[in-house]
Amino acid sequence: MTMAAGSSPPLDLRSATEEDFEFAHQLTRGNMEAYVIRHFGGWNCDIFTDNYHRGRNYILWVSDARVGYVRLRSEPPILLLDDLQIAPSHQHCGFGSCILSHLDTLLPEFGCHTIRLRVYHENPARRLYLRSGFQEVERNEGTSYLHRTV
């Protein structure tokens, strides 16, 4: 499904295939490894793999290029946004906001009305989530759980 992201090129959200696994893993590791090391001691490929196979995975495309990755898990009435990664070369283009808005339209498909996520306190994406209407519902050492009800 194609979405508009402000003045950026259209963003296409497609179900991930087996061929997309390595892209999703490398993108997530590149964006998140420093946080994981700081809070948990090191990157564990097995944890990423287990989480990947537990969720519903999507790849974000602009034209013929993969630019992001999204993993969702449904636990009605909550849709868990387990992972949202945008390639550094495509960050600050409105793609994150576009995906967050688009998730609202997917809620009925999952039988949900609330989106929930976990974010590291120092992750700049936290500001995006708060600007997008998410509210902190739980704060732990290093991370917060945020949700938005639609």
C-alpha positions as CSV (number, residue, x, y, z in Angstrom):
1,M,0.0,0.0,0.0
2,T,1.3,3.4,-1.0
3,M,1.4,6.4,1.4
4,A,2.4,10.0,0.9
5,A,5.1,11.4,3.1
6,G,4.9,15.2,2.8
7,S,7.0,16.4,0.0
8,S,9.0,13.2,-0.1
9,P,8.5,10.5,-2.7
10,P,5.6,8.0,-2.1
11,L,6.4,5.4,0.5
12,D,5.3,1.8,-0.2
13,L,4.7,-0.6,2.7
14,R,5.0,-4.3,1.6
15,S,5.0,-7.5,3.5
16,A,8.6,-8.7,4.1
17,T,9.8,-11.8,2.3
18,E,12.6,-14.2,3.5
19,E,14.9,-12.2,1.2
20,D,14.3,-9.1,3.4
21,F,15.4,-10.7,6.6
22,E,19.1,-9.7,6.3
23,F,18.1,-6.1,5.3
24,A,15.9,-5.8,8.4
25,H,18.6,-7.3,10.6
26,Q,21.4,-5.1,9.4
27,L,19.3,-1.9,9.4
28,T,18.0,-2.6,13.0
29,R,21.5,-3.5,14.2
30,G,23.0,-0.4,12.6
31,N,20.4,1.9,14.1
32,M,20.1,0.2,17.5
33,E,23.3,-1.5,18.5
34,A,24.7,1.4,20.5
35,Y,21.6,1.5,22.7
36,V,21.5,-2.3,23.1
37,I,25.2,-2.3,24.2
38,R,24.6,0.6,26.6
39,H,21.6,-1.1,28.2
40,F,22.1,-4.8,27.7
41,G,25.7,-5.4,27.1
42,G,25.8,-6.5,23.5
43,W,23.9,-7.3,20.3
44,N,22.4,-10.8,20.1
45,C,21.4,-11.9,16.6
46,D,19.3,-14.8,18.1
47,I,17.1,-12.3,19.9
48,F,16.5,-10.3,16.7
49,T,15.7,-13.5,14.8
50,D,13.2,-14.7,17.4
51,N,11.5,-11.4,17.5
52,Y,11.4,-11.2,13.7
53,H,9.7,-14.5,13.5
54,R,7.1,-13.6,16.2
55,G,5.9,-10.5,14.4
56,R,4.4,-9.4,11.2
57,N,7.2,-7.8,9.2
58,Y,7.0,-5.1,6.6
59,I,9.6,-3.3,4.4
60,L,9.3,0.3,3.5
61,W,10.1,1.1,-0.1
62,V,10.8,4.3,-2.0
63,S,10.7,3.5,-5.7
64,D,12.9,0.4,-6.0
65,A,14.9,1.0,-2.8
66,R,14.3,-0.5,0.7
67,V,14.4,2.4,3.2
68,G,12.9,1.0,6.3
69,Y,11.5,-1.9,8.3
70,V,8.4,-2.3,10.6
71,R,7.5,-5.2,12.8
72,L,4.0,-5.4,14.4
73,R,2.5,-7.9,16.8
74,S,-1.2,-8.0,17.6
75,E,-2.4,-8.6,21.2
76,P,-5.9,-7.2,21.0
77,P,-6.9,-4.6,21.9
78,I,-3.2,-3.5,21.6
79,L,-1.1,-3.4,18.4
80,L,2.5,-3.6,19.4
81,L,4.9,-1.6,17.3
82,D,7.9,-3.9,18.0
83,D,10.3,-2.2,15.6
84,L,10.3,0.8,13.3
85,Q,13.6,1.5,11.6
86,I,14.3,4.1,8.9
87,A,17.6,4.0,7.0
88,P,19.8,6.9,8.2
89,S,19.9,8.3,4.6
90,H,16.1,8.6,4.7
91,Q,15.5,9.9,8.2
92,H,14.1,13.3,8.7
93,C,12.0,13.0,5.5
94,G,8.6,12.4,7.2
95,F,8.6,8.7,6.7
96,G,8.4,7.9,10.4
97,S,5.4,10.2,10.8
98,C,3.8,8.8,7.7
99,I,4.1,5.2,9.0
100,L,2.8,6.1,12.4
101,S,-0.3,7.8,10.8
102,H,-0.8,4.8,8.6
103,L,-0.8,2.4,11.5
104,D,-4.1,4.0,12.7
105,T,-5.7,2.7,9.5
106,L,-4.5,-0.8,10.2
107,L,-5.9,-1.1,13.7
108,P,-9.3,-2.5,12.7
109,E,-7.5,-5.2,10.6
110,F,-5.7,-6.4,13.8
111,G,-8.8,-6.0,16.0
112,C,-7.0,-3.3,18.0
113,H,-7.6,0.3,19.1
114,T,-4.3,1.1,20.8
115,I,-0.7,1.2,19.5
116,R,2.0,0.5,22.1
117,L,5.8,0.7,21.8
118,R,8.9,0.8,23.9
119,V,11.7,3.3,23.3
120,Y,15.0,4.1,24.8
121,H,14.9,7.4,26.7
122,E,17.9,8.9,24.7
123,N,16.6,7.7,21.3
124,P,15.7,10.8,19.2
125,A,12.7,8.8,17.8
126,R,11.1,9.3,21.3
127,R,10.4,12.9,20.3
128,L,8.7,11.7,17.1
129,Y,6.4,9.4,19.0
130,L,5.5,12.1,21.5
131,R,4.8,14.6,18.7
132,S,2.6,11.9,17.1
133,G,0.3,11.7,20.1
134,F,1.9,8.9,22.1
135,Q,1.9,9.2,25.8
136,E,4.2,7.6,28.3
137,V,2.4,5.0,30.4
138,E,5.4,3.3,32.0
139,R,8.9,4.4,32.6
140,N,11.7,1.9,33.5
141,E,15.4,2.3,33.8
142,G,16.5,3.2,30.2
143,T,13.2,2.8,28.4
144,S,9.6,4.0,28.3
145,Y,6.4,2.4,27.2
146,L,4.3,4.7,25.1
147,H,0.8,4.3,23.7
148,R,-1.7,6.0,21.6
149,T,-5.4,5.1,21.5
150,V,-7.4,5.8,18.3
